[in-house]
Amino acid sequence: MSDPVIQEIKSRLDIVPFIQGYVKLSRAGINWKGLCPFHSEKTPSFIVSPTRQTWHCFGCSKGGDAFKFVMELENVEFRDALKTLAERTGVELVREDPRLRTERERMYAVMEEATKFYQSQLKKVPAVVQYLRLRGLKDETMSNFRIGYAPDAWDELSYHLRAKNYTFAEMVSAGLCIRSEKRRDSYYDRFRNRIMFPIFDVNGKVIAFSGRIFESGRKTDEAKYVNSPQTMVYDKSRVLFGLDRAKDAIRKKNRCIVVEGQMDLIMSHQAGLTETIAVSGTAMTDKHLINLKRYTDTLISSFDADEAGETATRRSLDLAAAYDFNRRVAVIPKGKDPADAILEDPKIWQAAVEGSKSLMDFYCERATQKYNLKTAESKKDFSRYLLPEVAKIENEIERAHWISKIAGTLGIKEEAVWAELRRYLLAIDGNASNRIESTKPGRLKTQQLEERILGALFLYPEARVMLKEHDTSLLFAISPHGEIIKVFETGPQDEVSDMLERLPEEWRTYVDRIIFEVESLFSNIKDSRVEIAACIREVERERLKERLTLIAESINEAERSGDEERVGALLHDFKDASEKLRSLEKR
């Protein structure tokens, strides 16, 4: 949909009365405040800005414009929100290319027809039904999840779909059949002799399949699973198996249980854990996590009791750390996956989920079991095991907490653990100076000041003028601030919403929160330039103090190695930084 249409809708819509139709708001300075409709709270943390026509919740970190509000509230995609707001404001939508619409609708229709066909075939093969029952599935569950069977034949689905007036081109486009390389006029079914698990989009439409081979006691060299390819309606980097059924339970319970396979998910739902989703046929991606963040900030992943086979799960949890999820693990008995545990007794998996531990608690317990901590060597091994996990934590308060806990467990000072963390970061990334500095406990103050300057840059043109007189690499040393300010170099600097649109999607909520905070903080300040200048001066002062500390450490190292030439150069740098610091402190 063209931008002019979106802008026309925004020009006709005042966000405050619009949101007041759903949330009770009261004035709070230049903004409006109320209880967030997306999570349970007693103290209002939901803020609406009439100036910028946006909203933000400081409790659950959600935010955006009117379109985003409708998407979150009604749990719909952008096109549905666009239609809702267009009808409300009287804006006529330009219809999309009818050929494209027909192609998409035909693809949904052929996938639905294939699903019905596979379901009908399942009823004709008692051996497959019996196998699924032995795996623990009830008939009702098979029906609810629309499980089917692809016949052990080359063209039964194709023949059925041709009788329903679908073309081979449409079947190939939908990923249901494949064109022969030997005979270009010949086609064959992609799925044969497989138990078929339909994959649904968030609205419950079938968009793909995952087919598990039905071995029936015979050995085969075929792949255990065959999945649909990428299509117009199926993007495996975005789609999560079962989210269409789990989304309401995820939002209500504020947690999402993540399992690996279809059987794990289906058995979990059958056992009453309907907030479960599965990453099927691919690893967890940024798009998956951004999607899940709409519903919850807590992920619970299944872990085997031993360390084997956890690579994919650990990779997903590492990625989730970057999005500040609360990461928890449900530990199940050795050698079992959730489906096996539920088959034995549903209470095993239910207890594992309810007794889930934070990821770092899990790692700490495992490390304590592995190392006796009675010798210096075992303590070193203990820290080597845990520090890579601590390094992945983005939240500074959480990271400091675990540094303190590790130090307490080892009976040493926190400074020693911080030093080891810095050494580890240097070892994995020689250019990690910014991140190394970010591991210092004093970073929180500097981060707040950087955020204040950053928010002012979006809100006040005079702040951008002032910034030209300063070294941005010195002012914005905390990731991702240095990348965010590049938005002022890549386009117009007028509308805040336009500048936010130029940011990577994963940073927008964070920056939006900063802007709201600065907007409220500066609302009672007569001259914003004075406050901005004070923030810049304080950040520069902190950076210079940190630089002096690093130079002093380098001087000591150079003196110990007898490198007089380097000592002289470092003393010159120390003098230069000292003079700059004195100059700042005189202002």
Tab-separated table of N, CA, C and O in Angstrom, residues 363-452:
chain	number	residue	atom	x	y	z
A	363	TYR	N	22.678	-23.004	34.249
A	363	TYR	CA	24.107	-23.145	33.969
A	363	TYR	C	24.933	-23.155	35.254
A	363	TYR	O	25.915	-23.886	35.373
A	364	CYS	N	24.536	-22.319	36.215
A	364	CYS	CA	25.276	-22.269	37.490
A	364	CYS	C	25.179	-23.606	38.226
A	364	CYS	O	26.170	-24.095	38.783
A	365	GLU	N	23.979	-24.188	38.244
A	365	GLU	CA	23.808	-25.491	38.901
A	365	GLU	C	24.643	-26.562	38.203
A	365	GLU	O	25.291	-27.385	38.855
A	366	ARG	N	24.629	-26.537	36.880
A	366	ARG	CA	25.408	-27.522	36.126
A	366	ARG	C	26.905	-27.333	36.388
A	366	ARG	O	27.642	-28.305	36.560
A	367	ALA	N	27.366	-26.081	36.427
A	367	ALA	CA	28.787	-25.811	36.675
A	367	ALA	C	29.193	-26.253	38.077
A	367	ALA	O	30.284	-26.796	38.279
A	368	THR	N	28.312	-26.040	39.051
A	368	THR	CA	28.610	-26.457	40.426
A	368	THR	C	28.740	-27.973	40.523
A	368	THR	O	29.556	-28.497	41.277
A	369	GLN	N	27.938	-28.679	39.723
A	369	GLN	CA	28.016	-30.145	39.706
A	369	GLN	C	29.275	-30.641	39.004
A	369	GLN	O	29.856	-31.654	39.377
A	370	LYS	N	29.729	-29.899	38.001
A	370	LYS	CA	30.895	-30.310	37.218
A	370	LYS	C	32.216	-30.054	37.942
A	370	LYS	O	33.175	-30.813	37.789
A	371	TYR	N	32.288	-28.968	38.725
A	371	TYR	CA	33.563	-28.553	39.324
A	371	TYR	C	33.431	-28.488	40.844
A	371	TYR	O	32.458	-27.919	41.367
A	372	ASN	N	34.451	-29.001	41.554
A	372	ASN	CA	34.347	-29.073	43.020
A	372	ASN	C	34.691	-27.761	43.714
A	372	ASN	O	34.429	-27.592	44.902
A	373	LEU	N	35.333	-26.829	43.012
A	373	LEU	CA	35.663	-25.489	43.516
A	373	LEU	C	36.607	-25.505	44.721
A	373	LEU	O	36.674	-24.524	45.465
A	374	LYS	N	37.335	-26.595	44.911
A	374	LYS	CA	38.272	-26.668	46.037
A	374	LYS	C	39.685	-26.274	45.637
A	374	LYS	O	40.550	-26.086	46.488
A	375	THR	N	39.914	-26.160	44.325
A	375	THR	CA	41.238	-25.779	43.855
A	375	THR	C	41.139	-24.571	42.945
A	375	THR	O	40.072	-24.255	42.402
A	376	ALA	N	42.272	-23.872	42.785
A	376	ALA	CA	42.296	-22.706	41.905
A	376	ALA	C	41.956	-23.107	40.476
A	376	ALA	O	41.267	-22.382	39.744
A	377	GLU	N	42.432	-24.301	40.064
A	377	GLU	CA	42.176	-24.764	38.701
A	377	GLU	C	40.694	-25.010	38.452
A	377	GLU	O	40.151	-24.651	37.405
A	378	SER	N	40.013	-25.617	39.437
A	378	SER	CA	38.583	-25.891	39.271
A	378	SER	C	37.773	-24.596	39.264
A	378	SER	O	36.778	-24.481	38.556
A	379	LYS	N	38.217	-23.610	40.043
A	379	LYS	CA	37.530	-22.316	40.039
A	379	LYS	C	37.695	-21.628	38.685
A	379	LYS	O	36.771	-20.986	38.175
A	380	LYS	N	38.889	-21.771	38.117
A	380	LYS	CA	39.136	-21.184	36.803
A	380	LYS	C	38.246	-21.853	35.755
A	380	LYS	O	37.656	-21.182	34.902
A	381	ASP	N	38.131	-23.180	35.819
A	381	ASP	CA	37.275	-23.905	34.884
A	381	ASP	C	35.808	-23.510	35.051
A	381	ASP	O	35.059	-23.406	34.072
A	382	PHE	N	35.413	-23.309	36.295
A	382	PHE	CA	34.042	-22.876	36.611
A	382	PHE	C	33.741	-21.552	35.917
A	382	PHE	O	32.697	-21.390	35.271
A	383	SER	N	34.657	-20.595	36.043
A	383	SER	CA	34.441	-19.277	35.433
A	383	SER	C	34.481	-19.365	33.909
A	383	SER	O	33.717	-18.698	33.211
A	384	ARG	N	35.366	-20.220	33.379
A	384	ARG	CA	35.439	-20.385	31.919
A	384	ARG	C	34.147	-20.965	31.353
A	384	ARG	O	33.756	-20.666	30.233
A	385	TYR	N	33.473	-21.779	32.140
A	385	TYR	CA	32.217	-22.397	31.714
A	385	TYR	C	31.098	-21.355	31.688
A	385	TYR	O	30.255	-21.353	30.779
A	386	LEU	N	31.079	-20.462	32.673
A	386	LEU	CA	29.953	-19.546	32.831
A	386	LEU	C	30.118	-18.200	32.120
A	386	LEU	O	29.138	-17.625	31.649
A	387	LEU	N	31.344	-17.686	32.043
A	387	LEU	CA	31.514	-16.335	31.509
A	387	LEU	C	31.053	-16.182	30.056
A	387	LEU	O	30.511	-15.122	29.702
A	388	PRO	N	31.217	-17.182	29.186
A	388	PRO	CA	30.665	-17.028	27.837
A	388	PRO	C	29.150	-16.819	27.842
A	388	PRO	O	28.613	-16.120	26.976
A	389	GLU	N	28.472	-17.415	28.822
A	389	GLU	CA	27.019	-17.221	28.923
A	389	GLU	C	26.693	-15.834	29.456
A	389	GLU	O	25.742	-15.194	29.009
A	390	VAL	N	27.476	-15.363	30.418
A	390	VAL	CA	27.273	-14.012	30.964
A	390	VAL	C	27.497	-12.978	29.864
A	390	VAL	O	26.783	-11.972	29.781
A	391	ALA	N	28.493	-13.224	29.007
A	391	ALA	CA	28.827	-12.272	27.943
A	391	ALA	C	27.670	-12.075	26.969
A	391	ALA	O	27.570	-11.028	26.323
A	392	LYS	N	26.783	-13.055	26.851
A	392	LYS	CA	25.660	-12.963	25.915
A	392	LYS	C	24.504	-12.133	26.469
A	392	LYS	O	23.594	-11.775	25.730
A	393	ILE	N	24.527	-11.856	27.764
A	393	ILE	CA	23.438	-11.104	28.388
A	393	ILE	C	23.552	-9.633	28.013
A	393	ILE	O	24.577	-8.999	28.256
A	394	GLU	N	22.512	-9.075	27.415
A	394	GLU	CA	22.540	-7.680	26.982
A	394	GLU	C	22.160	-6.720	28.109
A	394	GLU	O	22.664	-5.617	28.178
A	395	ASN	N	21.267	-7.156	28.988
A	395	ASN	CA	20.812	-6.288	30.069
A	395	ASN	C	21.930	-6.105	31.091
A	395	ASN	O	22.417	-7.074	31.678
A	396	GLU	N	22.326	-4.873	31.330
A	396	GLU	CA	23.478	-4.605	32.190
A	396	GLU	C	23.214	-4.965	33.654
A	396	GLU	O	24.114	-5.427	34.365
A	397	ILE	N	22.003	-4.726	34.132
A	397	ILE	CA	21.676	-5.056	35.525
A	397	ILE	C	21.737	-6.562	35.725
A	397	ILE	O	22.294	-7.060	36.719
A	398	GLU	N	21.181	-7.320	34.774
A	398	GLU	CA	21.215	-8.779	34.869
A	398	GLU	C	22.653	-9.293	34.806
A	398	GLU	O	23.047	-10.190	35.549
A	399	ARG	N	23.446	-8.697	33.911
A	399	ARG	CA	24.841	-9.122	33.790
A	399	ARG	C	25.597	-8.876	35.101
A	399	ARG	O	26.341	-9.737	35.583
A	400	ALA	N	25.389	-7.693	35.701
A	400	ALA	CA	26.065	-7.372	36.967
A	400	ALA	C	25.642	-8.328	38.082
A	400	ALA	O	26.441	-8.706	38.937
A	401	HIS	N	24.368	-8.723	38.057
A	401	HIS	CA	23.865	-9.671	39.059
A	401	HIS	C	24.633	-10.981	39.006
A	401	HIS	O	25.045	-11.530	40.042
A	402	TRP	N	24.841	-11.508	37.793
A	402	TRP	CA	25.514	-12.799	37.669
A	402	TRP	C	27.011	-12.706	37.935
A	402	TRP	O	27.607	-13.650	38.457
A	403	ILE	N	27.588	-11.574	37.626
A	403	ILE	CA	28.996	-11.370	37.996
A	403	ILE	C	29.136	-11.433	39.515
A	403	ILE	O	30.042	-12.073	40.058
A	404	SER	N	28.199	-10.777	40.215
A	404	SER	CA	28.225	-10.774	41.674
A	404	SER	C	28.033	-12.186	42.228
A	404	SER	O	28.711	-12.602	43.181
A	405	LYS	N	27.105	-12.939	41.625
A	405	LYS	CA	26.823	-14.291	42.108
A	405	LYS	C	28.017	-15.223	41.872
A	405	LYS	O	28.358	-16.035	42.749
A	406	ILE	N	28.658	-15.116	40.706
A	406	ILE	CA	29.834	-15.946	40.426
A	406	ILE	C	30.954	-15.629	41.403
A	406	ILE	O	31.614	-16.537	41.931
A	407	ALA	N	31.150	-14.333	41.655
A	407	ALA	CA	32.191	-13.933	42.598
A	407	ALA	C	31.902	-14.489	43.989
A	407	ALA	O	32.811	-14.978	44.682
A	408	GLY	N	30.635	-14.440	44.410
A	408	GLY	CA	30.268	-14.965	45.723
A	408	GLY	C	30.471	-16.468	45.814
A	408	GLY	O	30.947	-16.982	46.829
A	409	THR	N	30.115	-17.182	44.732
A	409	THR	CA	30.293	-18.643	44.715
A	409	THR	C	31.764	-19.023	44.808
A	409	THR	O	32.138	-19.975	45.510
A	410	LEU	N	32.621	-18.255	44.129
A	410	LEU	CA	34.058	-18.554	44.122
A	410	LEU	C	34.792	-17.957	45.316
A	410	LEU	O	35.948	-18.286	45.561
A	411	GLY	N	34.116	-17.047	46.054
A	411	GLY	CA	34.751	-16.423	47.207
A	411	GLY	C	35.849	-15.452	46.817
A	411	GLY	O	36.894	-15.367	47.486
A	412	ILE	N	35.626	-14.710	45.714
A	412	ILE	CA	36.619	-13.737	45.257
A	412	ILE	C	35.941	-12.384	45.047
A	412	ILE	O	34.703	-12.277	45.103
A	413	LYS	N	36.734	-11.346	44.761
A	413	LYS	CA	36.191	-10.021	44.535
A	413	LYS	C	35.572	-9.941	43.139
A	413	LYS	O	36.036	-10.579	42.196
A	414	GLU	N	34.528	-9.112	43.025
A	414	GLU	CA	33.851	-8.964	41.746
A	414	GLU	C	34.778	-8.426	40.662
A	414	GLU	O	34.657	-8.785	39.487
A	415	GLU	N	35.719	-7.554	41.056
A	415	GLU	CA	36.625	-6.959	40.081
A	415	GLU	C	37.389	-8.021	39.294
A	415	GLU	O	37.656	-7.863	38.095
A	416	ALA	N	37.725	-9.129	39.958
A	416	ALA	CA	38.470	-10.198	39.287
A	416	ALA	C	37.615	-10.867	38.214
A	416	ALA	O	38.104	-11.211	37.131
A	417	VAL	N	36.316	-11.026	38.500
A	417	VAL	CA	35.425	-11.650	37.529
A	417	VAL	C	35.192	-10.708	36.345
A	417	VAL	O	35.178	-11.129	35.188
A	418	TRP	N	35.033	-9.404	36.642
A	418	TRP	CA	34.882	-8.433	35.558
A	418	TRP	C	36.110	-8.463	34.657
A	418	TRP	O	35.997	-8.401	33.419
A	419	ALA	N	37.291	-8.551	35.257
A	419	ALA	CA	38.533	-8.578	34.479
A	419	ALA	C	38.580	-9.802	33.565
A	419	ALA	O	38.999	-9.711	32.402
A	420	GLU	N	38.130	-10.950	34.075
A	420	GLU	CA	38.122	-12.165	33.265
A	420	GLU	C	37.117	-12.054	32.117
A	420	GLU	O	37.355	-12.539	31.012
A	421	LEU	N	35.995	-11.407	32.394
A	421	LEU	CA	35.002	-11.213	31.340
A	421	LEU	C	35.568	-10.326	30.236
A	421	LEU	O	35.396	-10.606	29.042
A	422	ARG	N	36.260	-9.279	30.621
A	422	ARG	CA	36.879	-8.381	29.633
A	422	ARG	C	37.914	-9.144	28.815
A	422	ARG	O	38.001	-8.991	27.600
A	423	ARG	N	38.694	-9.988	29.468
A	423	ARG	CA	39.715	-10.770	28.769
A	423	ARG	C	39.058	-11.742	27.782
A	423	ARG	O	39.546	-11.935	26.668
A	424	TYR	N	37.952	-12.327	28.191
A	424	TYR	CA	37.237	-13.256	27.308
A	424	TYR	C	36.713	-12.519	26.065
A	424	TYR	O	36.853	-13.006	24.936
A	425	LEU	N	36.141	-11.355	26.257
A	425	LEU	CA	35.603	-10.585	25.143
A	425	LEU	C	36.699	-10.170	24.173
A	425	LEU	O	36.510	-10.175	22.954
A	426	LEU	N	37.853	-9.816	24.712
A	426	LEU	CA	38.979	-9.472	23.848
A	426	LEU	C	39.433	-10.673	23.025
A	426	LEU	O	39.801	-10.553	21.859
A	427	ALA	N	39.395	-11.839	23.629
A	427	ALA	CA	39.858	-13.056	22.960
A	427	ALA	C	38.959	-13.415	21.776
A	427	ALA	O	39.438	-13.903	20.753
A	428	ILE	N	37.652	-13.172	21.914
A	428	ILE	CA	36.739	-13.546	20.832
A	428	ILE	C	36.553	-12.429	19.818
A	428	ILE	O	36.082	-12.664	18.716
A	429	ASP	N	36.932	-11.206	20.203
A	429	ASP	CA	36.788	-10.070	19.282
A	429	ASP	C	37.823	-9.023	19.624
A	429	ASP	O	37.674	-8.284	20.597
A	430	GLY	N	38.860	-8.934	18.819
A	430	GLY	CA	39.927	-7.975	19.085
A	430	GLY	C	39.482	-6.540	19.005
A	430	GLY	O	40.168	-5.641	19.490
A	431	ASN	N	38.312	-6.285	18.369
A	431	ASN	CA	37.794	-4.922	18.256
A	431	ASN	C	36.661	-4.665	19.237
A	431	ASN	O	35.817	-3.816	19.014
A	432	ALA	N	36.646	-5.438	20.324
A	432	ALA	CA	35.512	-5.369	21.252
A	432	ALA	C	35.688	-4.318	22.329
A	432	ALA	O	35.143	-4.433	23.406
A	433	SER	N	36.451	-3.255	22.050
A	433	SER	CA	36.730	-2.271	23.093
A	433	SER	C	35.469	-1.629	23.642
A	433	SER	O	35.343	-1.409	24.844
A	434	ASN	N	34.509	-1.339	22.761
A	434	ASN	CA	33.262	-0.734	23.242
A	434	ASN	C	32.538	-1.662	24.191
A	434	ASN	O	32.038	-1.258	25.243
A	435	ARG	N	32.456	-2.948	23.815
A	435	ARG	CA	31.730	-3.898	24.647
A	435	ARG	C	32.476	-4.166	25.935
A	435	ARG	O	31.875	-4.402	26.967
A	436	ILE	N	33.826	-4.161	25.878
A	436	ILE	CA	34.609	-4.372	27.099
A	436	ILE	C	34.310	-3.262	28.089
A	436	ILE	O	34.093	-3.487	29.280
A	437	GLU	N	34.312	-2.027	27.592
A	437	GLU	CA	34.032	-0.910	28.486
A	437	GLU	C	32.622	-1.004	29.050
A	437	GLU	O	32.345	-0.590	30.154
A	438	SER	N	31.710	-1.585	28.269
A	438	SER	CA	30.321	-1.685	28.720
A	438	SER	C	30.155	-2.672	29.853
A	438	SER	O	29.109	-2.717	30.483
A	439	THR	N	31.145	-3.494	30.136
A	439	THR	CA	31.011	-4.462	31.222
A	439	THR	C	31.321	-3.847	32.581
A	439	THR	O	31.183	-4.510	33.595
A	440	LYS	N	31.749	-2.602	32.604
A	440	LYS	CA	32.066	-1.979	33.886
A	440	LYS	C	30.783	-1.591	34.611
A	440	LYS	O	29.844	-1.075	34.006
A	441	PRO	N	30.743	-1.758	35.944
A	441	PRO	CA	29.533	-1.435	36.693
A	441	PRO	C	29.106	0.020	36.537
A	441	PRO	O	27.940	0.343	36.586
A	442	GLY	N	30.052	0.943	36.324
A	442	GLY	CA	29.725	2.363	36.229
A	442	GLY	C	29.077	2.754	34.923
A	442	GLY	O	28.761	3.923	34.707
A	443	ARG	N	28.845	1.811	34.045
A	443	ARG	CA	28.319	2.120	32.728
A	443	ARG	C	26.890	2.641	32.776
A	443	ARG	O	26.473	3.401	31.918
A	444	LEU	N	26.115	2.225	33.771
A	444	LEU	CA	24.696	2.572	33.794
A	444	LEU	C	24.474	4.084	33.741
A	444	LEU	O	23.617	4.563	33.010
A	445	LYS	N	25.257	4.832	34.498
A	445	LYS	CA	25.117	6.289	34.512
A	445	LYS	C	25.408	6.850	33.126
A	445	LYS	O	24.659	7.688	32.613
A	446	THR	N	26.499	6.416	32.523
A	446	THR	CA	26.881	6.910	31.205
A	446	THR	C	25.843	6.521	30.161
A	446	THR	O	25.524	7.298	29.260
A	447	GLN	N	25.284	5.326	30.269
A	447	GLN	CA	24.264	4.894	29.318
A	447	GLN	C	23.036	5.791	29.398
A	447	GLN	O	22.471	6.173	28.371
A	448	GLN	N	22.628	6.128	30.605
A	448	GLN	CA	21.466	7.001	30.764
A	448	GLN	C	21.704	8.367	30.126
A	448	GLN	O	20.819	8.941	29.495
A	449	LEU	N	22.934	8.870	30.288
A	449	LEU	CA	23.260	10.165	29.693
A	449	LEU	C	23.284	10.076	28.174
A	449	LEU	O	22.792	10.977	27.481
A	450	GLU	N	23.870	9.002	27.653
A	450	GLU	CA	23.885	8.811	26.204
A	450	GLU	C	22.461	8.734	25.670
A	450	GLU	O	22.142	9.305	24.620
A	451	GLU	N	21.600	8.008	26.365
A	451	GLU	CA	20.209	7.875	25.935
A	451	GLU	C	19.514	9.235	25.928
A	451	GLU	O	18.709	9.529	25.040
A	452	ARG	N	19.841	10.061	26.923
A	452	ARG	CA	19.227	11.386	27.000
A	452	ARG	C	19.630	12.242	25.801
A	452	ARG	O	18.804	12.940	25.203
